[in-house]
Coordinates of C-alpha atoms in Angstrom, one line a residue:
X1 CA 3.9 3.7 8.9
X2 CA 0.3 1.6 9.4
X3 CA 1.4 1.4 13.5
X4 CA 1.6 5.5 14.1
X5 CA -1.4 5.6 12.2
X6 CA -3.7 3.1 13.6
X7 CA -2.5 4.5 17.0
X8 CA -3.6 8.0 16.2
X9 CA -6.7 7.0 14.5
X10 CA -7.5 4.9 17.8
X11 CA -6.7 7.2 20.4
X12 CA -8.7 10.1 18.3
X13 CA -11.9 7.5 18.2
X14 CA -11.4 6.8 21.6
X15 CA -11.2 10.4 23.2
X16 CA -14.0 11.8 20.8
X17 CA -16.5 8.8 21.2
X18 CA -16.6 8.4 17.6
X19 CA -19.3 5.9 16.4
X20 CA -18.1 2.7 14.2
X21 CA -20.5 0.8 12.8
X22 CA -23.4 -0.4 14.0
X23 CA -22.8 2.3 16.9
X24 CA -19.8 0.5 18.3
X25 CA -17.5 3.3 19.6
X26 CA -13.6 1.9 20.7
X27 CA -13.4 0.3 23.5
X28 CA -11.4 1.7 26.6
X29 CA -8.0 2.0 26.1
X30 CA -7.2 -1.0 28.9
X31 CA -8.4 -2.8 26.3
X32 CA -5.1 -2.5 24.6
X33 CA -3.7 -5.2 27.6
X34 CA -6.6 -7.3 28.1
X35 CA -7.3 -7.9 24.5
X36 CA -6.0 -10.3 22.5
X37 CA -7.4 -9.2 18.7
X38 CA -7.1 -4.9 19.8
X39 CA -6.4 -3.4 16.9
X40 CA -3.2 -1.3 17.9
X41 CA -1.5 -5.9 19.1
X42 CA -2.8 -6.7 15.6
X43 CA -1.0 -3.3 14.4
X44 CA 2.2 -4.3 16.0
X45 CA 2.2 -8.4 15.6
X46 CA 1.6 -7.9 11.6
X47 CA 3.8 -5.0 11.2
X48 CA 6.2 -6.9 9.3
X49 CA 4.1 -9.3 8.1
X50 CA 3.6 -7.8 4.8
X51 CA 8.1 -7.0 4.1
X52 CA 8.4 -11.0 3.8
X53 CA 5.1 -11.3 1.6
X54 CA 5.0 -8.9 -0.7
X55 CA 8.3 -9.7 -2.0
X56 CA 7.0 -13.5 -2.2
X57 CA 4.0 -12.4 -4.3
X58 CA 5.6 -9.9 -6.7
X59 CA 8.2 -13.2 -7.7
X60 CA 5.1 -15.5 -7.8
X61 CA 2.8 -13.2 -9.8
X62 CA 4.8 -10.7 -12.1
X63 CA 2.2 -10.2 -13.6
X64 CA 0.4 -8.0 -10.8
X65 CA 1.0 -4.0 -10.2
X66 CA 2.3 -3.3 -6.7
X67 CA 1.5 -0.3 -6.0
X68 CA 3.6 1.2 -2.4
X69 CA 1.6 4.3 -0.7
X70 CA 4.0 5.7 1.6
X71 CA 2.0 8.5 2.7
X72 CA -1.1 10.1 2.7
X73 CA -0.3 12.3 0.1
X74 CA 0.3 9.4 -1.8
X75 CA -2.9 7.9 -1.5
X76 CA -4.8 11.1 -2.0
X77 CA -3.0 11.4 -5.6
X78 CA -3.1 7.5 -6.6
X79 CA -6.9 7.6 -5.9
X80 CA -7.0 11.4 -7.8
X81 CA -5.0 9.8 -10.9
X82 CA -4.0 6.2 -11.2
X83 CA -6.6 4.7 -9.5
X84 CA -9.2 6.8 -11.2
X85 CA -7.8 6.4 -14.7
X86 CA -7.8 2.9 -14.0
X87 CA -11.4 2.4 -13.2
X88 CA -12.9 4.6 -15.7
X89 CA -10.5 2.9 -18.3
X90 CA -11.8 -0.5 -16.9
X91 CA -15.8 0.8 -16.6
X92 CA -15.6 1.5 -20.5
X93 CA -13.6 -1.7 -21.5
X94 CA -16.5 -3.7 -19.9
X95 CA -19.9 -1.3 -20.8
X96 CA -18.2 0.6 -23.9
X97 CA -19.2 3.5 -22.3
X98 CA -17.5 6.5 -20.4

């Protein structure tokens, strides 16, 4: 899912001149052939980076939460609930305050 994504979210920066950071725009989409660390090659060389590690990890730590977002209305809810309850239950353990 991250390669149709950062594809999109390129080609919309691109067309629309959206500013960065720092007032970096994207480059030109030529770009895509002519450079090496272009964020739609670094999409597509790592795109199964993360099926082999993950995995690796979850044996290595059990003790860390994996959380898979499969969508966008995934993220929207985990940062709406889970995500939130976490924080605010992890702001009070460490100020004792809400």
């Amino acid at each position: 899912m991250t390669l149709p994504r950062v594809i999109r979210r390129t080609i919309r920066r691109r067309v629309h001149r959206e500013k960065l950071w720092n007032g970096n725009v994207e480059a030109p989409f030529r770009t895509l052939f002519t450079d090496r660390e272009h964020i739609v090659r670094w999409a597509i060389s790592t795109r199964r980076k993360y099926d082999v590690l993950v995995p690796l990890l979850e044996l290595e730590y059990p003790h860390l939460v994996v959380v898979r977002l499969r969508s966008q209305n995934d993220v929207e809810r985990w940062l709406a609930g889970a995500l939130s309850a976490a924080i605010r239950s992890s702001h009070h353990r460490h100020t004792g305050r809400d």
